């Protein structure tokens, strides 16, 4: 996985002052690199056998939907406010400055369906914590989290449910 870091660009002060944004798009552009990145996640899906993979808007949709399609597992989008039609369940969560909100469609899951949550990157963990709570609120049985990249210094895992598996592939 370390060798894939050469495909990750660091963009300073994007999207806000003070953030060093990890741009992983060059991985998706290079099929061999993308394939290598997805192998451990494919193994994870095969061994844990979820009923659904939930992805967080918008960069989380890329790996989550690709894996769901490949493994013939349902894909559930978790989105920013006012994007999903019909009845939704939402959670507000704190960011470093201010607040944000994520939503999921009501009745996304059959009762006790096994769900894996996927996002591109784990930073402080607030987003994944909120999305995990949303899955539980919507009736899903969250069994674990998976991230392509983890910024380990920010200790985001601490905010997640540590009884579940937390997989991250490329660590900084
Ligand atoms: P957090 O809630 O702090 O764990 O932030 C995770 C979410 O913000 C993910 O959906 C990421 O896409 C995005 N994110 C946070 N920090 C970065 C970063 N340095 N580079 C790229 N994306 C980031």
mmCIF file with all atom_site columns, C-alpha atoms and ligand atoms in Angstrom:
data_model
loop_
_atom_site.group_PDB
_atom_site.id
_atom_site.type_symbol
_atom_site.label_atom_id
_atom_site.label_alt_id
_atom_site.label_comp_id
_atom_site.label_asym_id
_atom_site.label_entity_id
_atom_site.label_seq_id
_atom_site.pdbx_PDB_ins_code
_atom_site.Cartn_x
_atom_site.Cartn_y
_atom_site.Cartn_z
_atom_site.occupancy
_atom_site.B_iso_or_equiv
_atom_site.pdbx_formal_charge
_atom_site.auth_seq_id
_atom_site.auth_comp_id
_atom_site.auth_asym_id
_atom_site.auth_atom_id
_atom_site.pdbx_PDB_model_num
ATOM   1   C CA  . UNK A 1 1   ? 0.000   0.000   0.000   1.00 0.00 ? 1   UNK A CA  1
ATOM   2   C CA  . UNK A 1 2   ? 2.893   2.399   0.788   1.00 0.00 ? 2   UNK A CA  1
ATOM   3   C CA  . UNK A 1 3   ? 3.824   2.375   -2.923  1.00 0.00 ? 3   UNK A CA  1
ATOM   4   C CA  . UNK A 1 4   ? 0.413   3.877   -3.743  1.00 0.00 ? 4   UNK A CA  1
ATOM   5   C CA  . UNK A 1 5   ? 1.350   7.094   -1.934  1.00 0.00 ? 5   UNK A CA  1
ATOM   6   C CA  . UNK A 1 6   ? 3.083   8.195   -5.124  1.00 0.00 ? 6   UNK A CA  1
ATOM   7   C CA  . UNK A 1 7   ? -0.381  8.501   -6.680  1.00 0.00 ? 7   UNK A CA  1
ATOM   8   C CA  . UNK A 1 8   ? -1.673  10.761  -3.891  1.00 0.00 ? 8   UNK A CA  1
ATOM   9   C CA  . UNK A 1 9   ? -1.150  14.485  -4.386  1.00 0.00 ? 9   UNK A CA  1
ATOM   10  C CA  . UNK A 1 10  ? -1.083  16.898  -1.459  1.00 0.00 ? 10  UNK A CA  1
ATOM   11  C CA  . UNK A 1 11  ? -2.799  20.206  -2.117  1.00 0.00 ? 11  UNK A CA  1
ATOM   12  C CA  . UNK A 1 12  ? -2.138  22.883  0.496   1.00 0.00 ? 12  UNK A CA  1
ATOM   13  C CA  . UNK A 1 13  ? -4.960  25.127  1.738   1.00 0.00 ? 13  UNK A CA  1
ATOM   14  C CA  . UNK A 1 14  ? -7.742  23.247  -0.092  1.00 0.00 ? 14  UNK A CA  1
ATOM   15  C CA  . UNK A 1 15  ? -10.683 23.465  0.322   1.00 0.00 ? 15  UNK A CA  1
ATOM   16  C CA  . UNK A 1 16  ? -9.871  25.763  3.247   1.00 0.00 ? 16  UNK A CA  1
ATOM   17  C CA  . UNK A 1 17  ? -6.863  27.575  4.630   1.00 0.00 ? 17  UNK A CA  1
ATOM   18  C CA  . UNK A 1 18  ? -4.769  25.244  6.822   1.00 0.00 ? 18  UNK A CA  1
ATOM   19  C CA  . UNK A 1 19  ? -5.932  21.921  5.288   1.00 0.00 ? 19  UNK A CA  1
ATOM   20  C CA  . UNK A 1 20  ? -3.523  19.739  3.346   1.00 0.00 ? 20  UNK A CA  1
ATOM   21  C CA  . UNK A 1 21  ? -5.922  17.957  1.021   1.00 0.00 ? 21  UNK A CA  1
ATOM   22  C CA  . UNK A 1 22  ? -5.053  14.409  -0.025  1.00 0.00 ? 22  UNK A CA  1
ATOM   23  C CA  . UNK A 1 23  ? -6.077  14.100  -3.672  1.00 0.00 ? 23  UNK A CA  1
ATOM   24  C CA  . UNK A 1 24  ? -6.468  10.405  -4.481  1.00 0.00 ? 24  UNK A CA  1
ATOM   25  C CA  . UNK A 1 25  ? -7.953  10.901  -7.957  1.00 0.00 ? 25  UNK A CA  1
ATOM   26  C CA  . UNK A 1 26  ? -4.663  9.832   -9.651  1.00 0.00 ? 26  UNK A CA  1
ATOM   27  C CA  . UNK A 1 27  ? -5.239  6.341   -8.186  1.00 0.00 ? 27  UNK A CA  1
ATOM   28  C CA  . UNK A 1 28  ? -8.608  6.048   -9.957  1.00 0.00 ? 28  UNK A CA  1
ATOM   29  C CA  . UNK A 1 29  ? -6.992  7.217   -13.179 1.00 0.00 ? 29  UNK A CA  1
ATOM   30  C CA  . UNK A 1 30  ? -4.513  4.321   -13.109 1.00 0.00 ? 30  UNK A CA  1
ATOM   31  C CA  . UNK A 1 31  ? -6.415  0.995   -13.259 1.00 0.00 ? 31  UNK A CA  1
ATOM   32  C CA  . UNK A 1 32  ? -3.523  -1.064  -11.866 1.00 0.00 ? 32  UNK A CA  1
ATOM   33  C CA  . UNK A 1 33  ? -3.172  1.202   -8.829  1.00 0.00 ? 33  UNK A CA  1
ATOM   34  C CA  . UNK A 1 34  ? -6.943  1.265   -8.245  1.00 0.00 ? 34  UNK A CA  1
ATOM   35  C CA  . UNK A 1 35  ? -7.075  -2.483  -8.506  1.00 0.00 ? 35  UNK A CA  1
ATOM   36  C CA  . UNK A 1 36  ? -4.251  -2.886  -5.978  1.00 0.00 ? 36  UNK A CA  1
ATOM   37  C CA  . UNK A 1 37  ? -6.006  -0.535  -3.563  1.00 0.00 ? 37  UNK A CA  1
ATOM   38  C CA  . UNK A 1 38  ? -9.290  -2.426  -3.821  1.00 0.00 ? 38  UNK A CA  1
ATOM   39  C CA  . UNK A 1 39  ? -7.863  -5.937  -3.232  1.00 0.00 ? 39  UNK A CA  1
ATOM   40  C CA  . UNK A 1 40  ? -7.910  -5.766  0.613   1.00 0.00 ? 40  UNK A CA  1
ATOM   41  C CA  . UNK A 1 41  ? -11.397 -4.259  0.554   1.00 0.00 ? 41  UNK A CA  1
ATOM   42  C CA  . UNK A 1 42  ? -12.627 -7.006  -1.739  1.00 0.00 ? 42  UNK A CA  1
ATOM   43  C CA  . UNK A 1 43  ? -11.223 -9.547  0.709   1.00 0.00 ? 43  UNK A CA  1
ATOM   44  C CA  . UNK A 1 44  ? -12.991 -7.743  3.544   1.00 0.00 ? 44  UNK A CA  1
ATOM   45  C CA  . UNK A 1 45  ? -16.330 -7.871  1.721   1.00 0.00 ? 45  UNK A CA  1
ATOM   46  C CA  . UNK A 1 46  ? -15.861 -11.559 0.909   1.00 0.00 ? 46  UNK A CA  1
ATOM   47  C CA  . UNK A 1 47  ? -15.089 -12.496 4.509   1.00 0.00 ? 47  UNK A CA  1
ATOM   48  C CA  . UNK A 1 48  ? -17.610 -10.274 6.327   1.00 0.00 ? 48  UNK A CA  1
ATOM   49  C CA  . UNK A 1 49  ? -20.453 -10.696 3.798   1.00 0.00 ? 49  UNK A CA  1
ATOM   50  C CA  . UNK A 1 50  ? -22.403 -7.460  4.325   1.00 0.00 ? 50  UNK A CA  1
ATOM   51  C CA  . UNK A 1 51  ? -25.913 -7.012  2.927   1.00 0.00 ? 51  UNK A CA  1
ATOM   52  C CA  . UNK A 1 52  ? -25.194 -3.367  2.131   1.00 0.00 ? 52  UNK A CA  1
ATOM   53  C CA  . UNK A 1 53  ? -22.283 -1.019  1.610   1.00 0.00 ? 53  UNK A CA  1
ATOM   54  C CA  . UNK A 1 54  ? -23.006 2.584   2.610   1.00 0.00 ? 54  UNK A CA  1
ATOM   55  C CA  . UNK A 1 55  ? -20.884 5.370   1.104   1.00 0.00 ? 55  UNK A CA  1
ATOM   56  C CA  . UNK A 1 56  ? -20.528 8.957   2.301   1.00 0.00 ? 56  UNK A CA  1
ATOM   57  C CA  . UNK A 1 57  ? -21.049 11.788  -0.228  1.00 0.00 ? 57  UNK A CA  1
ATOM   58  C CA  . UNK A 1 58  ? -19.272 12.356  -2.359  1.00 0.00 ? 58  UNK A CA  1
ATOM   59  C CA  . UNK A 1 59  ? -15.782 10.910  -2.496  1.00 0.00 ? 59  UNK A CA  1
ATOM   60  C CA  . UNK A 1 60  ? -16.905 7.877   -0.487  1.00 0.00 ? 60  UNK A CA  1
ATOM   61  C CA  . UNK A 1 61  ? -19.331 6.959   -3.277  1.00 0.00 ? 61  UNK A CA  1
ATOM   62  C CA  . UNK A 1 62  ? -16.493 5.969   -5.615  1.00 0.00 ? 62  UNK A CA  1
ATOM   63  C CA  . UNK A 1 63  ? -15.043 2.988   -3.702  1.00 0.00 ? 63  UNK A CA  1
ATOM   64  C CA  . UNK A 1 64  ? -18.357 2.082   -2.029  1.00 0.00 ? 64  UNK A CA  1
ATOM   65  C CA  . UNK A 1 65  ? -20.366 1.830   -5.244  1.00 0.00 ? 65  UNK A CA  1
ATOM   66  C CA  . UNK A 1 66  ? -17.577 0.041   -7.137  1.00 0.00 ? 66  UNK A CA  1
ATOM   67  C CA  . UNK A 1 67  ? -17.348 -2.606  -4.394  1.00 0.00 ? 67  UNK A CA  1
ATOM   68  C CA  . UNK A 1 68  ? -21.117 -2.968  -4.090  1.00 0.00 ? 68  UNK A CA  1
ATOM   69  C CA  . UNK A 1 69  ? -21.448 -3.532  -7.834  1.00 0.00 ? 69  UNK A CA  1
ATOM   70  C CA  . UNK A 1 70  ? -18.576 -6.016  -7.986  1.00 0.00 ? 70  UNK A CA  1
ATOM   71  C CA  . UNK A 1 71  ? -19.821 -8.070  -5.042  1.00 0.00 ? 71  UNK A CA  1
ATOM   72  C CA  . UNK A 1 72  ? -23.533 -7.814  -5.854  1.00 0.00 ? 72  UNK A CA  1
ATOM   73  C CA  . UNK A 1 73  ? -24.277 -6.104  -2.544  1.00 0.00 ? 73  UNK A CA  1
ATOM   74  C CA  . UNK A 1 74  ? -26.720 -3.192  -2.127  1.00 0.00 ? 74  UNK A CA  1
ATOM   75  C CA  . UNK A 1 75  ? -25.334 0.360   -2.171  1.00 0.00 ? 75  UNK A CA  1
ATOM   76  C CA  . UNK A 1 76  ? -26.799 3.010   0.146   1.00 0.00 ? 76  UNK A CA  1
ATOM   77  C CA  . UNK A 1 77  ? -25.832 6.696   -0.245  1.00 0.00 ? 77  UNK A CA  1
ATOM   78  C CA  . UNK A 1 78  ? -25.350 8.886   2.819   1.00 0.00 ? 78  UNK A CA  1
ATOM   79  C CA  . UNK A 1 79  ? -25.690 12.455  1.624   1.00 0.00 ? 79  UNK A CA  1
ATOM   80  C CA  . UNK A 1 80  ? -25.399 16.124  2.543   1.00 0.00 ? 80  UNK A CA  1
ATOM   81  C CA  . UNK A 1 81  ? -28.683 17.817  3.556   1.00 0.00 ? 81  UNK A CA  1
ATOM   82  C CA  . UNK A 1 82  ? -31.592 18.211  1.121   1.00 0.00 ? 82  UNK A CA  1
ATOM   83  C CA  . UNK A 1 83  ? -30.159 15.959  -1.582  1.00 0.00 ? 83  UNK A CA  1
ATOM   84  C CA  . UNK A 1 84  ? -32.189 12.807  -0.954  1.00 0.00 ? 84  UNK A CA  1
ATOM   85  C CA  . UNK A 1 85  ? -35.848 12.660  -1.984  1.00 0.00 ? 85  UNK A CA  1
ATOM   86  C CA  . UNK A 1 86  ? -38.677 11.320  0.186   1.00 0.00 ? 86  UNK A CA  1
ATOM   87  C CA  . UNK A 1 87  ? -38.506 10.677  3.902   1.00 0.00 ? 87  UNK A CA  1
ATOM   88  C CA  . UNK A 1 88  ? -35.037 10.957  5.365   1.00 0.00 ? 88  UNK A CA  1
ATOM   89  C CA  . UNK A 1 89  ? -33.343 10.563  8.729   1.00 0.00 ? 89  UNK A CA  1
ATOM   90  C CA  . UNK A 1 90  ? -30.602 13.071  9.559   1.00 0.00 ? 90  UNK A CA  1
ATOM   91  C CA  . UNK A 1 91  ? -27.882 13.672  12.120  1.00 0.00 ? 91  UNK A CA  1
ATOM   92  C CA  . UNK A 1 92  ? -26.074 16.893  12.864  1.00 0.00 ? 92  UNK A CA  1
ATOM   93  C CA  . UNK A 1 93  ? -22.429 16.704  13.847  1.00 0.00 ? 93  UNK A CA  1
ATOM   94  C CA  . UNK A 1 94  ? -19.715 19.104  14.911  1.00 0.00 ? 94  UNK A CA  1
ATOM   95  C CA  . UNK A 1 95  ? -16.878 20.128  12.648  1.00 0.00 ? 95  UNK A CA  1
ATOM   96  C CA  . UNK A 1 96  ? -13.750 21.945  13.811  1.00 0.00 ? 96  UNK A CA  1
ATOM   97  C CA  . UNK A 1 97  ? -15.644 25.156  13.050  1.00 0.00 ? 97  UNK A CA  1
ATOM   98  C CA  . UNK A 1 98  ? -19.414 24.942  12.978  1.00 0.00 ? 98  UNK A CA  1
ATOM   99  C CA  . UNK A 1 99  ? -21.763 22.085  12.254  1.00 0.00 ? 99  UNK A CA  1
ATOM   100 C CA  . UNK A 1 100 ? -22.714 19.827  9.389   1.00 0.00 ? 100 UNK A CA  1
ATOM   101 C CA  . UNK A 1 101 ? -25.465 17.307  8.679   1.00 0.00 ? 101 UNK A CA  1
ATOM   102 C CA  . UNK A 1 102 ? -25.758 13.978  6.923   1.00 0.00 ? 102 UNK A CA  1
ATOM   103 C CA  . UNK A 1 103 ? -28.936 12.244  5.783   1.00 0.00 ? 103 UNK A CA  1
ATOM   104 C CA  . UNK A 1 104 ? -30.064 8.781   4.731   1.00 0.00 ? 104 UNK A CA  1
ATOM   105 C CA  . UNK A 1 105 ? -33.366 7.650   3.232   1.00 0.00 ? 105 UNK A CA  1
ATOM   106 C CA  . UNK A 1 106 ? -35.798 6.103   5.687   1.00 0.00 ? 106 UNK A CA  1
ATOM   107 C CA  . UNK A 1 107 ? -36.277 2.366   5.235   1.00 0.00 ? 107 UNK A CA  1
ATOM   108 C CA  . UNK A 1 108 ? -32.851 2.036   3.613   1.00 0.00 ? 108 UNK A CA  1
ATOM   109 C CA  . UNK A 1 109 ? -32.268 -1.270  5.391   1.00 0.00 ? 109 UNK A CA  1
ATOM   110 C CA  . UNK A 1 110 ? -34.240 -4.374  6.168   1.00 0.00 ? 110 UNK A CA  1
ATOM   111 C CA  . UNK A 1 111 ? -34.086 -5.002  9.905   1.00 0.00 ? 111 UNK A CA  1
ATOM   112 C CA  . UNK A 1 112 ? -30.670 -6.258  11.081  1.00 0.00 ? 112 UNK A CA  1
ATOM   113 C CA  . UNK A 1 113 ? -29.077 -6.032  7.640   1.00 0.00 ? 113 UNK A CA  1
ATOM   114 C CA  . UNK A 1 114 ? -25.289 -6.100  7.915   1.00 0.00 ? 114 UNK A CA  1
ATOM   115 C CA  . UNK A 1 115 ? -23.807 -2.809  6.738   1.00 0.00 ? 115 UNK A CA  1
ATOM   116 C CA  . UNK A 1 116 ? -20.222 -1.692  6.070   1.00 0.00 ? 116 UNK A CA  1
ATOM   117 C CA  . UNK A 1 117 ? -19.557 2.040   5.968   1.00 0.00 ? 117 UNK A CA  1
ATOM   118 C CA  . UNK A 1 118 ? -16.971 3.275   3.466   1.00 0.00 ? 118 UNK A CA  1
ATOM   119 C CA  . UNK A 1 119 ? -15.395 6.697   3.010   1.00 0.00 ? 119 UNK A CA  1
ATOM   120 C CA  . UNK A 1 120 ? -12.310 7.858   1.162   1.00 0.00 ? 120 UNK A CA  1
ATOM   121 C CA  . UNK A 1 121 ? -10.491 9.297   4.159   1.00 0.00 ? 121 UNK A CA  1
ATOM   122 C CA  . UNK A 1 122 ? -10.593 9.191   7.969   1.00 0.00 ? 122 UNK A CA  1
ATOM   123 C CA  . UNK A 1 123 ? -9.412  12.458  9.532   1.00 0.00 ? 123 UNK A CA  1
ATOM   124 C CA  . UNK A 1 124 ? -10.908 13.523  12.896  1.00 0.00 ? 124 UNK A CA  1
ATOM   125 C CA  . UNK A 1 125 ? -13.595 10.840  12.623  1.00 0.00 ? 125 UNK A CA  1
ATOM   126 C CA  . UNK A 1 126 ? -16.598 13.159  13.035  1.00 0.00 ? 126 UNK A CA  1
ATOM   127 C CA  . UNK A 1 127 ? -18.038 12.374  9.606   1.00 0.00 ? 127 UNK A CA  1
ATOM   128 C CA  . UNK A 1 128 ? -17.743 8.596   9.949   1.00 0.00 ? 128 UNK A CA  1
ATOM   129 C CA  . UNK A 1 129 ? -19.057 8.714   13.525  1.00 0.00 ? 129 UNK A CA  1
ATOM   130 C CA  . UNK A 1 130 ? -22.146 10.616  12.343  1.00 0.00 ? 130 UNK A CA  1
ATOM   131 C CA  . UNK A 1 131 ? -22.668 8.328   9.334   1.00 0.00 ? 131 UNK A CA  1
ATOM   132 C CA  . UNK A 1 132 ? -22.329 5.244   11.537  1.00 0.00 ? 132 UNK A CA  1
ATOM   133 C CA  . UNK A 1 133 ? -24.939 6.610   13.946  1.00 0.00 ? 133 UNK A CA  1
ATOM   134 C CA  . UNK A 1 134 ? -27.212 7.322   11.010  1.00 0.00 ? 134 UNK A CA  1
ATOM   135 C CA  . UNK A 1 135 ? -26.957 3.725   9.775   1.00 0.00 ? 135 UNK A CA  1
ATOM   136 C CA  . UNK A 1 136 ? -27.882 2.481   13.251  1.00 0.00 ? 136 UNK A CA  1
ATOM   137 C CA  . UNK A 1 137 ? -30.774 4.960   13.464  1.00 0.00 ? 137 UNK A CA  1
ATOM   138 C CA  . UNK A 1 138 ? -32.051 3.748   10.108  1.00 0.00 ? 138 UNK A CA  1
ATOM   139 C CA  . UNK A 1 139 ? -32.139 0.177   11.445  1.00 0.00 ? 139 UNK A CA  1
ATOM   140 C CA  . UNK A 1 140 ? -28.950 -1.169  9.900   1.00 0.00 ? 140 UNK A CA  1
ATOM   141 C CA  . UNK A 1 141 ? -26.585 -3.448  11.788  1.00 0.00 ? 141 UNK A CA  1
ATOM   142 C CA  . UNK A 1 142 ? -23.293 -1.601  11.305  1.00 0.00 ? 142 UNK A CA  1
ATOM   143 C CA  . UNK A 1 143 ? -20.513 -4.221  11.301  1.00 0.00 ? 143 UNK A CA  1
ATOM   144 C CA  . UNK A 1 144 ? -17.506 -2.090  10.418  1.00 0.00 ? 144 UNK A CA  1
ATOM   145 C CA  . UNK A 1 145 ? -15.857 0.843   8.714   1.00 0.00 ? 145 UNK A CA  1
ATOM   146 C CA  . UNK A 1 146 ? -13.348 1.005   5.857   1.00 0.00 ? 146 UNK A CA  1
ATOM   147 C CA  . UNK A 1 147 ? -11.279 3.940   4.604   1.00 0.00 ? 147 UNK A CA  1
ATOM   148 C CA  . UNK A 1 148 ? -8.819  4.246   1.751   1.00 0.00 ? 148 UNK A CA  1
ATOM   149 C CA  . UNK A 1 149 ? -6.664  6.750   3.657   1.00 0.00 ? 149 UNK A CA  1
ATOM   150 C CA  . UNK A 1 150 ? -6.227  7.497   7.376   1.00 0.00 ? 150 UNK A CA  1
ATOM   151 C CA  . UNK A 1 151 ? -4.553  10.557  8.890   1.00 0.00 ? 151 UNK A CA  1
ATOM   152 C CA  . UNK A 1 152 ? -3.423  8.683   11.999  1.00 0.00 ? 152 UNK A CA  1
ATOM   153 C CA  . UNK A 1 153 ? -2.264  11.736  13.978  1.00 0.00 ? 153 UNK A CA  1
ATOM   154 C CA  . UNK A 1 154 ? -5.844  12.975  14.173  1.00 0.00 ? 154 UNK A CA  1
ATOM   155 C CA  . UNK A 1 155 ? -6.898  9.804   15.994  1.00 0.00 ? 155 UNK A CA  1
ATOM   156 C CA  . UNK A 1 156 ? -10.264 9.577   14.245  1.00 0.00 ? 156 UNK A CA  1
ATOM   157 C CA  . UNK A 1 157 ? -10.648 5.899   15.205  1.00 0.00 ? 157 UNK A CA  1
ATOM   158 C CA  . UNK A 1 158 ? -11.296 7.028   18.787  1.00 0.00 ? 158 UNK A CA  1
ATOM   159 C CA  . UNK A 1 159 ? -14.658 8.457   17.741  1.00 0.00 ? 159 UNK A CA  1
ATOM   160 C CA  . UNK A 1 160 ? -15.784 5.229   16.082  1.00 0.00 ? 160 UNK A CA  1
ATOM   161 C CA  . UNK A 1 161 ? -17.386 2.139   17.606  1.00 0.00 ? 161 UNK A CA  1
ATOM   162 C CA  . UNK A 1 162 ? -14.295 0.144   18.527  1.00 0.00 ? 162 UNK A CA  1
ATOM   163 C CA  . UNK A 1 163 ? -16.289 -3.082  18.923  1.00 0.00 ? 163 UNK A CA  1
ATOM   164 C CA  . UNK A 1 164 ? -16.520 -3.090  15.123  1.00 0.00 ? 164 UNK A CA  1
ATOM   165 C CA  . UNK A 1 165 ? -13.724 -3.567  12.599  1.00 0.00 ? 165 UNK A CA  1
ATOM   166 C CA  . UNK A 1 166 ? -12.028 -0.394  11.397  1.00 0.00 ? 166 UNK A CA  1
ATOM   167 C CA  . UNK A 1 167 ? -9.983  -0.935  8.257   1.00 0.00 ? 167 UNK A CA  1
ATOM   168 C CA  . UNK A 1 168 ? -7.758  1.756   6.756   1.00 0.00 ? 168 UNK A CA  1
ATOM   169 C CA  . UNK A 1 169 ? -5.418  1.070   3.877   1.00 0.00 ? 169 UNK A CA  1
ATOM   170 C CA  . UNK A 1 170 ? -2.972  3.919   3.351   1.00 0.00 ? 170 UNK A CA  1
ATOM   171 C CA  . UNK A 1 171 ? -1.772  5.520   6.566   1.00 0.00 ? 171 UNK A CA  1
ATOM   172 C CA  . UNK A 1 172 ? -0.149  8.907   7.023   1.00 0.00 ? 172 UNK A CA  1
HETATM 173 P P1  . LIG B 2 .   ? -13.344 13.914  9.426   1.00 0.00 ? 1   LIG B P1  1
HETATM 174 O O1  . LIG B 2 .   ? -14.790 14.049  9.748   1.00 0.00 ? 1   LIG B O1  1
HETATM 175 O O2  . LIG B 2 .   ? -12.493 14.960  10.065  1.00 0.00 ? 1   LIG B O2  1
HETATM 176 O O3  . LIG B 2 .   ? -12.827 12.511  9.691   1.00 0.00 ? 1   LIG B O3  1
HETATM 177 O O4  . LIG B 2 .   ? -13.167 14.183  7.865   1.00 0.00 ? 1   LIG B O4  1
HETATM 178 C C1  . LIG B 2 .   ? -13.393 13.170  6.938   1.00 0.00 ? 1   LIG B C1  1
HETATM 179 C C2  . LIG B 2 .   ? -14.113 13.678  5.732   1.00 0.00 ? 1   LIG B C2  1
HETATM 180 O O5  . LIG B 2 .   ? -13.581 14.904  5.254   1.00 0.00 ? 1   LIG B O5  1
HETATM 181 C C3  . LIG B 2 .   ? -13.987 12.696  4.586   1.00 0.00 ? 1   LIG B C3  1
HETATM 182 O O6  . LIG B 2 .   ? -15.251 12.598  3.948   1.00 0.00 ? 1   LIG B O6  1
HETATM 183 C C4  . LIG B 2 .   ? -12.927 13.270  3.676   1.00 0.00 ? 1   LIG B C4  1
HETATM 184 O O7  . LIG B 2 .   ? -13.306 13.168  2.315   1.00 0.00 ? 1   LIG B O7  1
HETATM 185 C C5  . LIG B 2 .   ? -12.796 14.731  4.084   1.00 0.00 ? 1   LIG B C5  1
HETATM 186 N N1  . LIG B 2 .   ? -11.423 15.121  4.447   1.00 0.00 ? 1   LIG B N1  1
HETATM 187 C C6  . LIG B 2 .   ? -11.019 15.556  5.660   1.00 0.00 ? 1   LIG B C6  1
HETATM 188 N N2  . LIG B 2 .   ? -9.722  15.889  5.655   1.00 0.00 ? 1   LIG B N2  1
HETATM 189 C C7  . LIG B 2 .   ? -9.278  15.635  4.407   1.00 0.00 ? 1   LIG B C7  1
HETATM 190 C C8  . LIG B 2 .   ? -7.994  15.747  3.762   1.00 0.00 ? 1   LIG B C8  1
HETATM 191 N N3  . LIG B 2 .   ? -6.918  16.192  4.421   1.00 0.00 ? 1   LIG B N3  1
HETATM 192 N N4  . LIG B 2 .   ? -7.907  15.384  2.467   1.00 0.00 ? 1   LIG B N4  1
HETATM 193 C C9  . LIG B 2 .   ? -8.984  14.927  1.801   1.00 0.00 ? 1   LIG B C9  1
HETATM 194 N N5  . LIG B 2 .   ? -10.211 14.804  2.339   1.00 0.00 ? 1   LIG B N5  1
HETATM 195 C C10 . LIG B 2 .   ? -10.364 15.149  3.626   1.00 0.00 ? 1   LIG B C10 1
#
